[in-house]
Short mmCIF file of C-alpha atoms and ligand atoms in Angstrom, two decimals:
data_model
loop_
_atom_site.label_atom_id
_atom_site.label_comp_id
_atom_site.label_asym_id
_atom_site.label_seq_id
_atom_site.Cartn_x
_atom_site.Cartn_y
_atom_site.Cartn_z
CA UNK A 1 17.33 -26.57 8.28
CA UNK A 2 17.50 -28.80 11.31
CA UNK A 3 16.68 -26.60 14.29
CA UNK A 4 13.54 -25.17 15.82
CA UNK A 5 13.80 -21.57 16.96
CA UNK A 6 12.29 -19.38 19.66
CA UNK A 7 12.59 -15.65 18.95
CA UNK A 8 13.19 -13.27 21.84
CA UNK A 9 11.77 -9.92 20.85
CA UNK A 10 13.57 -7.16 22.71
CA UNK A 11 10.91 -4.88 24.12
CA UNK A 12 13.33 -3.10 26.43
CA UNK A 13 14.40 -5.93 28.69
CA UNK A 14 17.83 -6.06 30.27
CA UNK A 15 17.54 -9.83 30.46
CA UNK A 16 17.55 -10.78 26.79
CA UNK A 17 20.89 -12.55 27.00
CA UNK A 18 19.97 -14.34 30.21
CA UNK A 19 16.72 -15.64 28.69
CA UNK A 20 18.55 -16.63 25.51
CA UNK A 21 20.99 -18.65 27.59
CA UNK A 22 18.12 -20.27 29.52
CA UNK A 23 16.30 -21.29 26.33
CA UNK A 24 19.47 -22.69 24.79
CA UNK A 25 20.07 -24.56 28.05
CA UNK A 26 16.75 -26.31 27.33
CA UNK A 27 18.27 -27.50 24.06
CA UNK A 28 16.31 -25.10 21.87
CA UNK A 29 17.87 -22.54 19.55
CA UNK A 30 16.98 -18.89 20.12
CA UNK A 31 17.82 -15.48 18.70
CA UNK A 32 17.29 -12.00 20.11
CA UNK A 33 15.57 -9.75 17.58
CA UNK A 34 14.64 -6.03 17.71
CA UNK A 35 11.09 -5.03 18.72
CA UNK A 36 10.19 -3.70 15.28
CA UNK A 37 10.85 -6.97 13.45
CA UNK A 38 8.85 -6.84 10.22
CA UNK A 39 6.65 -9.52 8.67
CA UNK A 40 9.29 -10.03 5.99
CA UNK A 41 12.13 -10.42 8.50
CA UNK A 42 10.05 -12.77 10.61
CA UNK A 43 9.18 -15.02 7.70
CA UNK A 44 12.86 -15.15 6.70
CA UNK A 45 13.72 -16.77 10.05
CA UNK A 46 13.58 -20.56 9.76
CA UNK A 47 11.42 -22.78 11.99
CA UNK A 48 10.15 -20.14 14.42
CA UNK A 49 8.03 -22.05 16.95
CA UNK A 50 7.43 -19.28 19.48
CA UNK A 51 8.12 -15.64 20.33
CA UNK A 52 8.94 -14.15 23.73
CA UNK A 53 7.83 -10.51 23.94
CA UNK A 54 10.47 -9.51 26.41
CA UNK A 55 9.44 -6.29 28.12
CA UNK A 56 11.43 -4.57 30.85
CA UNK A 57 12.86 -1.39 32.26
CA UNK A 58 13.73 0.20 28.91
CA UNK A 59 10.32 -0.39 27.39
CA UNK A 60 9.19 3.22 27.55
CA UNK A 61 11.20 5.27 25.07
CA UNK A 62 10.54 9.04 25.01
CA UNK A 63 7.31 8.57 26.97
CA UNK A 64 5.94 5.92 24.59
CA UNK A 65 5.86 2.20 25.37
CA UNK A 66 7.29 0.30 22.43
CA UNK A 67 5.41 -2.70 21.14
CA UNK A 68 5.82 -5.50 18.64
CA UNK A 69 4.53 -4.97 15.11
CA UNK A 70 1.15 -6.31 14.00
CA UNK A 71 3.09 -8.83 11.92
CA UNK A 72 4.07 -10.55 15.17
CA UNK A 73 0.57 -10.46 16.65
CA UNK A 74 -0.98 -11.74 13.42
CA UNK A 75 1.64 -14.41 12.75
CA UNK A 76 -0.23 -17.17 14.55
CA UNK A 77 3.02 -18.08 16.31
CA UNK A 78 2.61 -18.69 20.09
CA UNK A 79 3.52 -15.61 22.16
CA UNK A 80 4.79 -15.29 25.72
CA UNK A 81 4.55 -11.74 27.06
CA UNK A 82 6.75 -10.61 29.94
CA UNK A 83 6.30 -7.43 31.99
CA UNK A 84 2.90 -6.61 30.49
CA UNK A 85 4.54 -6.17 27.13
CA UNK A 86 1.73 -7.23 24.87
CA UNK A 87 -1.77 -6.62 23.65
CA UNK A 88 -2.54 -10.31 23.54
CA UNK A 89 -0.47 -13.39 24.18
CA UNK A 90 -0.83 -17.11 24.80
CA UNK A 91 1.04 -16.79 28.09
CA UNK A 92 1.94 -13.82 30.26
CA UNK A 93 4.41 -13.28 33.07
CA UNK A 94 4.44 -10.08 35.16
CA UNK A 95 8.24 -10.41 35.37
CA UNK A 96 10.91 -13.08 35.03
CA UNK A 97 11.29 -15.06 38.27
CA UNK A 98 14.63 -14.26 39.85
CA UNK A 99 15.05 -17.88 40.76
CA UNK A 100 16.76 -19.74 37.94
CA UNK A 101 14.79 -22.96 38.42
CA UNK A 102 11.45 -21.12 38.42
CA UNK A 103 12.45 -19.15 35.31
CA UNK A 104 13.47 -22.30 33.49
CA UNK A 105 10.17 -23.97 34.47
CA UNK A 106 8.18 -21.09 33.00
CA UNK A 107 10.26 -21.22 29.84
CA UNK A 108 10.08 -25.01 29.64
CA UNK A 109 6.30 -24.90 29.78
CA UNK A 110 6.09 -22.26 27.05
CA UNK A 111 8.75 -23.72 24.77
CA UNK A 112 7.70 -27.37 24.91
CA UNK A 113 4.01 -27.41 25.92
CA UNK A 114 2.74 -24.30 24.13
CA UNK A 115 5.14 -24.00 21.19
CA UNK A 116 5.79 -27.73 20.80
CA UNK A 117 9.42 -26.97 19.96
CA UNK A 118 11.87 -29.85 19.71
CA UNK A 119 15.03 -29.85 21.83
CA UNK A 120 17.21 -30.18 18.75
CA UNK A 121 19.78 -27.44 19.36
CA UNK A 122 23.12 -29.21 19.37
CA UNK A 123 26.47 -28.73 17.70
CA UNK A 124 25.98 -31.37 15.02
CA UNK A 125 22.75 -29.74 13.88
CA UNK A 126 24.27 -26.27 14.16
CA UNK A 127 27.24 -27.27 12.02
CA UNK A 128 24.99 -28.97 9.45
CA UNK A 129 22.80 -25.84 9.23
CA UNK A 130 25.77 -23.49 8.96
CA UNK A 131 27.38 -25.57 6.21
CA UNK A 132 24.15 -25.31 4.24
CA UNK A 133 23.89 -21.54 4.87
CA UNK A 134 27.55 -20.90 4.00
CA UNK A 135 27.25 -22.83 0.74
CA UNK A 136 24.04 -20.99 -0.11
CA UNK A 137 25.67 -17.60 0.58
CA UNK A 138 29.03 -18.21 -1.07
CA UNK A 139 28.09 -20.37 -4.06
CA UNK A 140 31.23 -21.09 -6.06
CA UNK A 141 32.95 -17.85 -5.03
CA UNK A 142 36.06 -17.43 -2.87
CA UNK A 143 36.38 -16.42 0.78
CA UNK A 144 39.34 -14.81 2.55
CA UNK A 145 39.95 -15.17 6.28
CA UNK A 146 42.46 -13.56 8.63
CA UNK A 147 43.43 -16.52 10.79
CA UNK A 148 45.09 -15.29 13.97
CA UNK A 149 45.00 -18.64 15.70
CA UNK A 150 42.64 -17.29 18.38
CA UNK A 151 39.56 -19.31 19.29
CA UNK A 152 37.05 -17.47 17.12
CA UNK A 153 39.05 -17.22 13.90
CA UNK A 154 40.21 -20.84 14.27
CA UNK A 155 36.66 -22.14 14.65
CA UNK A 156 35.45 -20.07 11.68
CA UNK A 157 38.32 -21.45 9.62
CA UNK A 158 37.50 -25.06 10.55
CA UNK A 159 33.82 -24.51 9.73
CA UNK A 160 34.56 -22.84 6.39
CA UNK A 161 37.00 -25.61 5.44
CA UNK A 162 34.18 -28.14 6.08
CA UNK A 163 31.70 -26.08 4.07
CA UNK A 164 33.70 -24.87 1.08
CA UNK A 165 37.15 -26.50 1.20
CA UNK A 166 39.65 -24.77 -1.03
CA UNK A 167 37.31 -21.92 -1.94
CA UNK A 168 38.68 -20.59 1.37
CA UNK A 169 42.06 -18.89 1.64
CA UNK A 170 43.39 -18.27 5.15
CA UNK A 171 46.04 -15.65 5.83
CA UNK A 172 48.08 -15.99 9.00
CA UNK A 173 50.17 -12.92 9.76
CA UNK A 174 53.03 -13.59 12.15
CA UNK A 175 53.74 -10.14 13.59
CA UNK A 176 56.40 -11.44 15.93
CA UNK A 177 54.30 -10.76 19.01
CA UNK A 178 52.68 -14.19 19.26
CA UNK A 179 53.37 -16.68 22.01
CA UNK A 180 55.96 -19.39 21.62
CA UNK A 181 54.78 -22.12 19.25
CA UNK A 182 51.64 -20.34 18.07
CA UNK A 183 52.47 -19.66 14.42
CA UNK A 184 53.79 -23.23 14.12
CA UNK A 185 50.57 -24.62 15.57
CA UNK A 186 48.43 -22.64 13.11
CA UNK A 187 50.44 -24.04 10.20
CA UNK A 188 50.40 -27.58 11.60
CA UNK A 189 46.67 -27.70 12.36
CA UNK A 190 45.29 -25.82 9.38
CA UNK A 191 47.71 -26.58 6.58
CA UNK A 192 48.98 -30.03 7.53
CA UNK A 193 46.01 -31.56 9.31
CA UNK A 194 42.99 -29.83 7.79
CA UNK A 195 44.51 -29.26 4.36
CA UNK A 196 43.62 -25.57 4.28
CA UNK A 197 44.77 -23.15 1.69
CA UNK A 198 46.97 -21.19 4.10
CA UNK A 199 49.17 -18.23 3.33
CA UNK A 200 51.72 -17.78 6.11
CA UNK A 201 53.16 -14.28 6.18
CA UNK A 202 56.37 -13.74 8.12
CA UNK A 203 56.04 -10.05 8.95
CA UNK A 204 58.20 -10.12 12.06
CA UNK A 205 60.90 -7.71 10.87
CA UNK A 206 58.35 -5.37 9.42
CA UNK A 207 56.44 -5.03 12.70
CA UNK A 208 59.50 -4.79 14.90
CA UNK A 209 61.06 -2.15 12.65
CA UNK A 210 57.88 -0.07 12.81
CA UNK A 211 57.78 -0.43 16.59
CA UNK A 212 61.45 0.36 17.19
CA UNK A 213 61.83 3.16 19.75
CA UNK A 214 58.06 3.53 20.33
CA UNK A 215 57.38 3.49 24.08
CA UNK A 216 53.82 4.79 24.39
CA UNK A 217 51.36 1.89 24.83
CA UNK A 218 48.53 3.41 22.79
CA UNK A 219 50.96 4.32 20.01
CA UNK A 220 52.23 0.74 20.02
CA UNK A 221 48.65 -0.59 19.77
CA UNK A 222 47.89 1.77 16.88
CA UNK A 223 50.99 0.75 14.97
CA UNK A 224 50.33 -2.96 15.44
CA UNK A 225 46.66 -2.60 14.39
CA UNK A 226 47.38 -0.45 11.36
CA UNK A 227 50.30 -2.57 10.19
CA UNK A 228 48.20 -5.69 10.51
CA UNK A 229 45.54 -4.24 8.20
CA UNK A 230 48.25 -3.17 5.75
CA UNK A 231 49.83 -6.63 5.58
CA UNK A 232 46.46 -8.33 5.26
CA UNK A 233 45.39 -5.89 2.56
CA UNK A 234 48.57 -6.52 0.58
CA UNK A 235 47.91 -10.25 0.66
CA UNK A 236 44.26 -9.72 -0.32
CA UNK A 237 45.30 -7.66 -3.34
CA UNK A 238 47.57 -10.45 -4.57
CA UNK A 239 44.60 -12.82 -4.76
CA UNK A 240 42.08 -12.79 -7.54
CA UNK A 241 38.33 -13.16 -7.39
CA UNK A 242 37.79 -12.95 -3.66
CA UNK A 243 34.27 -11.73 -2.90
CA UNK A 244 33.78 -12.71 0.70
CA UNK A 245 35.55 -12.07 3.98
CA UNK A 246 35.19 -14.57 6.83
CA UNK A 247 34.82 -13.04 10.29
CA UNK A 248 34.95 -14.52 13.77
CA UNK A 249 32.17 -12.28 15.06
CA UNK A 250 30.38 -13.94 17.98
CA UNK A 251 27.06 -13.22 19.69
CA UNK A 252 28.33 -11.05 22.58
CA UNK A 253 29.99 -8.78 19.98
CA UNK A 254 26.56 -8.13 18.51
CA UNK A 255 24.55 -8.03 21.72
CA UNK A 256 27.06 -5.72 23.39
CA UNK A 257 26.98 -3.31 20.48
CA UNK A 258 23.53 -2.45 21.80
CA UNK A 259 20.08 -3.28 20.57
CA UNK A 260 17.59 -0.58 19.72
CA UNK A 261 16.44 -0.16 23.30
CA UNK A 262 19.41 -1.22 25.40
CA UNK A 263 22.09 1.27 26.20
CA UNK A 264 25.24 0.99 24.15
CA UNK A 265 27.74 -1.07 26.15
CA UNK A 266 30.63 -0.67 23.78
CA UNK A 267 30.91 -0.12 20.08
CA UNK A 268 32.25 -3.04 18.18
CA UNK A 269 34.38 -2.77 15.10
CA UNK A 270 35.39 -6.23 14.16
CA UNK A 271 35.92 -5.47 10.49
CA UNK A 272 37.52 -2.12 11.29
CA UNK A 273 39.90 -0.47 8.98
CA UNK A 274 39.93 -2.35 5.69
CA UNK A 275 40.20 0.18 2.86
CA UNK A 276 36.97 1.06 1.10
CA UNK A 277 38.03 -0.13 -2.32
CA UNK A 278 38.49 -3.63 -0.94
CA UNK A 279 34.85 -4.56 -0.76
CA UNK A 280 33.84 -7.88 0.64
CA UNK A 281 30.59 -9.37 1.74
CA UNK A 282 30.95 -10.82 5.24
CA UNK A 283 30.57 -14.48 6.17
CA UNK A 284 29.97 -14.69 9.92
CA UNK A 285 28.83 -18.21 10.79
CA UNK A 286 29.45 -17.85 14.56
CA UNK A 287 27.57 -14.63 15.02
CA UNK A 288 24.77 -16.33 16.96
CA UNK A 289 27.03 -18.28 19.35
CA UNK A 290 28.12 -17.48 22.87
CA UNK A 291 31.78 -18.09 23.69
CA UNK A 292 31.28 -21.52 25.31
CA UNK A 293 29.22 -22.58 22.29
CA UNK A 294 32.02 -21.43 19.96
CA UNK A 295 34.39 -23.69 21.91
CA UNK A 296 31.95 -26.61 21.71
CA UNK A 297 31.71 -26.01 17.97
CA UNK A 298 35.52 -26.08 17.69
CA UNK A 299 35.67 -29.37 19.59
CA UNK A 300 32.95 -30.86 17.35
CA UNK A 301 35.00 -29.80 14.31
CA UNK A 302 38.03 -31.63 15.67
CA UNK A 303 40.25 -28.69 16.67
CA UNK A 304 42.77 -29.45 19.45
CA UNK A 305 41.88 -28.48 23.03
CA UNK A 306 44.95 -26.28 23.25
CA UNK A 307 43.44 -24.11 20.51
CA UNK A 308 39.81 -24.23 21.62
CA UNK A 309 40.33 -23.71 25.35
CA UNK A 310 43.12 -21.19 25.22
CA UNK A 311 43.04 -18.21 27.51
CA UNK A 312 42.26 -14.74 26.12
CA UNK A 313 45.20 -13.12 24.38
CA UNK A 314 45.22 -9.44 23.39
CA UNK A 315 45.39 -8.47 19.73
CA UNK A 316 48.69 -6.56 20.23
CA UNK A 317 50.04 -9.75 21.76
CA UNK A 318 53.30 -9.78 23.65
CA UNK A 319 53.84 -6.22 22.41
CA UNK A 320 52.00 -4.83 25.45
CA UNK A 321 53.87 -7.16 27.82
CA UNK A 322 57.32 -6.08 26.67
CA UNK A 323 56.97 -2.72 28.39
CA UNK A 324 58.07 0.52 26.78
CA UNK A 325 60.03 0.44 23.53
CA UNK A 326 60.17 -3.17 22.34
CA UNK A 327 63.58 -4.74 21.78
CA UNK A 328 64.12 -8.18 20.30
CA UNK A 329 66.05 -9.56 23.25
CA UNK A 330 63.48 -8.39 25.80
CA UNK A 331 60.66 -9.69 23.59
CA UNK A 332 62.35 -13.10 23.56
CA UNK A 333 62.60 -12.97 27.36
CA UNK A 334 58.83 -12.32 27.60
CA UNK A 335 58.11 -15.15 25.16
CA UNK A 336 60.36 -17.70 26.88
CA UNK A 337 59.15 -16.80 30.36
CA UNK A 338 55.53 -17.01 29.16
CA UNK A 339 56.15 -20.47 27.72
CA UNK A 340 57.59 -21.65 31.05
CA UNK A 341 54.66 -20.16 32.96
CA UNK A 342 52.17 -21.93 30.70
CA UNK A 343 54.03 -25.23 30.96
CA UNK A 344 54.09 -25.06 34.74
CA UNK A 345 50.41 -24.10 34.90
CA UNK A 346 49.62 -27.16 32.78
CA UNK A 347 51.71 -29.33 35.03
CA UNK A 348 49.95 -27.95 38.15
CA UNK A 349 46.51 -28.55 36.61
CA UNK A 350 45.79 -24.83 36.46
CA UNK A 351 45.00 -24.55 32.75
CA UNK A 352 41.27 -23.91 32.33
CA UNK A 353 41.04 -23.04 36.04
CA UNK A 354 42.78 -19.65 35.97
CA UNK A 355 41.25 -17.15 33.55
CA UNK A 356 44.39 -15.44 32.29
CA UNK A 357 48.07 -15.75 33.17
CA UNK A 358 51.15 -14.32 31.56
CA UNK A 359 54.50 -12.67 32.09
CA UNK A 360 55.69 -9.08 31.72
CA UNK A 361 59.20 -7.77 31.23
CA UNK A 362 59.74 -4.10 32.15
CA UNK A 363 62.35 -1.91 30.53
CA UNK A 364 64.66 -1.53 33.49
CA UNK A 365 67.35 -3.71 35.01
CA UNK A 366 68.43 -4.56 38.53
CA UNK A 367 71.60 -5.85 40.09
CA UNK A 368 72.10 -9.52 40.81
CA UNK A 369 74.84 -12.07 41.21
CA UNK A 370 75.44 -15.11 39.05
CA UNK A 371 78.50 -17.42 39.04
CA UNK A 372 80.22 -15.20 41.60
CA UNK A 373 79.94 -12.20 39.31
CA UNK A 374 77.72 -9.15 39.34
CA UNK A 375 74.84 -9.24 36.86
CA UNK A 376 72.64 -6.42 35.67
CA UNK A 377 69.51 -7.86 34.08
CA UNK A 378 65.72 -7.56 33.68
CA UNK A 379 63.04 -8.78 36.06
CA UNK A 380 60.12 -10.95 34.93
CA UNK A 381 56.72 -10.20 36.48
CA UNK A 382 54.15 -12.99 36.82
CA UNK A 383 50.45 -12.19 36.56
CA UNK A 384 47.55 -14.62 37.06
CA UNK A 385 43.98 -13.35 37.36
CA UNK A 386 40.40 -14.53 37.53
CA UNK A 387 37.42 -12.60 36.24
CA UNK A 388 33.98 -13.01 34.73
CA UNK A 389 33.90 -10.10 32.31
CA UNK A 390 37.43 -8.61 32.48
CA UNK A 391 35.98 -5.41 33.99
CA UNK A 392 37.12 -6.42 37.46
CA UNK A 393 39.57 -9.16 38.39
CA UNK A 394 41.05 -10.88 41.41
CA UNK A 395 44.46 -12.47 41.55
CA UNK A 396 44.91 -16.24 41.59
CA UNK A 397 46.54 -17.18 44.89
CA UNK A 398 49.20 -19.48 43.52
CA UNK A 399 50.71 -22.09 45.80
CA UNK A 400 54.29 -21.39 46.91
CA UNK A 401 55.75 -24.57 45.38
CA UNK A 402 54.31 -23.62 41.97
CA UNK A 403 55.65 -20.07 42.28
CA UNK A 404 59.07 -21.28 43.37
CA UNK A 405 59.30 -23.76 40.54
CA UNK A 406 58.36 -21.14 37.94
CA UNK A 407 60.86 -18.72 39.47
CA UNK A 408 63.62 -21.31 39.44
CA UNK A 409 63.02 -22.24 35.82
CA UNK A 410 62.82 -18.64 34.59
CA UNK A 411 66.06 -17.71 36.39
CA UNK A 412 67.84 -20.71 34.91
CA UNK A 413 66.37 -20.82 31.43
CA UNK A 414 65.54 -17.27 30.33
CA UNK A 415 68.42 -15.23 29.03
CA UNK A 416 68.94 -11.76 30.48
CA UNK A 417 66.70 -12.23 33.54
CA UNK A 418 67.87 -12.17 37.16
CA UNK A 419 64.71 -11.56 39.19
CA UNK A 420 61.11 -12.86 39.31
CA UNK A 421 58.22 -10.90 40.85
CA UNK A 422 54.59 -11.83 41.48
CA UNK A 423 51.93 -9.16 40.89
CA UNK A 424 49.32 -9.16 43.70
CA UNK A 425 47.23 -6.27 42.35
CA UNK A 426 43.50 -6.75 41.74
CA UNK A 427 41.56 -4.83 39.07
CA UNK A 428 40.75 -2.20 40.03
CA UNK A 429 43.23 -0.65 40.98
CA UNK A 430 45.54 -2.25 38.40
CA UNK A 431 44.37 -3.29 34.95
CA UNK A 432 44.98 -6.89 33.89
CA UNK A 433 47.67 -5.94 31.37
CA UNK A 434 50.46 -3.59 32.38
CA UNK A 435 50.12 -1.39 29.31
P1 XMP B 1 42.87 -4.71 30.92
O1 XMP B 1 44.35 -4.62 30.85
O2 XMP B 1 42.18 -3.55 30.28
O3 XMP B 1 42.48 -5.99 30.06
O4 XMP B 1 42.36 -4.96 32.33
C1 XMP B 1 41.20 -6.58 30.02
C2 XMP B 1 41.26 -7.73 29.02
O5 XMP B 1 41.44 -7.21 27.70
C3 XMP B 1 42.63 -7.72 27.13
N1 XMP B 1 43.24 -6.61 26.37
C4 XMP B 1 43.19 -6.47 25.04
N2 XMP B 1 42.66 -7.24 24.09
N3 XMP B 1 43.41 -5.75 22.43
C5 XMP B 1 42.78 -6.89 22.79
O6 XMP B 1 42.30 -7.60 21.89
C6 XMP B 1 44.00 -4.92 23.33
O7 XMP B 1 44.58 -3.90 22.97
C7 XMP B 1 43.87 -5.30 24.70
N4 XMP B 1 44.30 -4.75 25.86
C8 XMP B 1 43.89 -5.56 26.87
C9 XMP B 1 43.47 -8.19 28.27
O8 XMP B 1 44.37 -9.21 27.88
C10 XMP B 1 42.43 -8.67 29.24
O9 XMP B 1 42.00 -9.99 28.91
#
């Protein structure tokens, strides 16, 4: 293994993630571990050069202050105790300095001067380590991966292809609710360029038939989720000798599921729903990476920018942007309008600057006039928002010329549309999606 590691032991701090980011910013790998880490678990972690005993507001649980196990104190590994969270330590801090520079200085001193860690956390070393770990875990067995084409599953696929080549089978389910060009790009990049074993499943009719007449958003989500599992399961059953399932789990998924002391932020069910008789061991090589690190990993593996830097896209896809009961013609209108919006954002240099942008087509029509005749067609709604965590969002204040150009193109190029609207609603009060 190539990388030195600093362990952050969670003794009730709310700043574990922040400190992890700071240590990684110093070029040193770090993992957050629970306070009751055992001697066995500690010795299984490679190249641990130092441990941060990270105390904080949640340190007292049911009247008792939690503490690290004796294994940690007796390990001989340098310890930094924060918030009086230790019996004995090589360094102590009463609290983390609020000031980022001061915090980094304190960490730099501990990590490099006390622990003598090397700044060897980089993507090349990470990839080399993961390839070794994947090969060790998988041996000569086979791995199955649901490849949606999203950032996380794409990066996992690229990494697994590097590590185990055709022991990996990718399944791409086209449910008909993807953006224009997406299924084609998955096939082009993974099958044609990376030589992956890729099963492409055209399940468009199947999904749209199931969704026909269903107007309730939550019902639509349920149908899409359940049908996806069913299709994937059918493909899995056709294959022989698969023992592992690849997963694009990333670090925030794990951290946000709550540590032993932190309050549960949200439960996370990435694997959710596969039937019990289909039993796989998970391969999750990105589970220690933050989102920007996942992207850097994708770039290092040679994936195209358009795949690595794409904006977030909901699992139910365009299904929740074709409001009410989905019809094929309205779905096409959403897809075509979305493609135009994305093209014009690229042209205006807005890709990567605006967090999320898309189009919505409601299920009502309005009167218009085209070629001297009355028309009765759908509107397209434009939405462009910025956010840090998707809990709140502000709208992007698009320039008029950009808006007018998008409007003009949609009215001329998208069939069945005679009006374009721009949504000015922040979240709250509106959510980002309309359904
Ligand atoms: P809302 O509409 O709740 O969206 O403000 C916040 C973020 O979550 C995305 N979103 C979803 N993602 N499955 C997903 O994977 C969903 O059902 C879903 N609904 C919303 C949305 O695109 C936005 O980025």
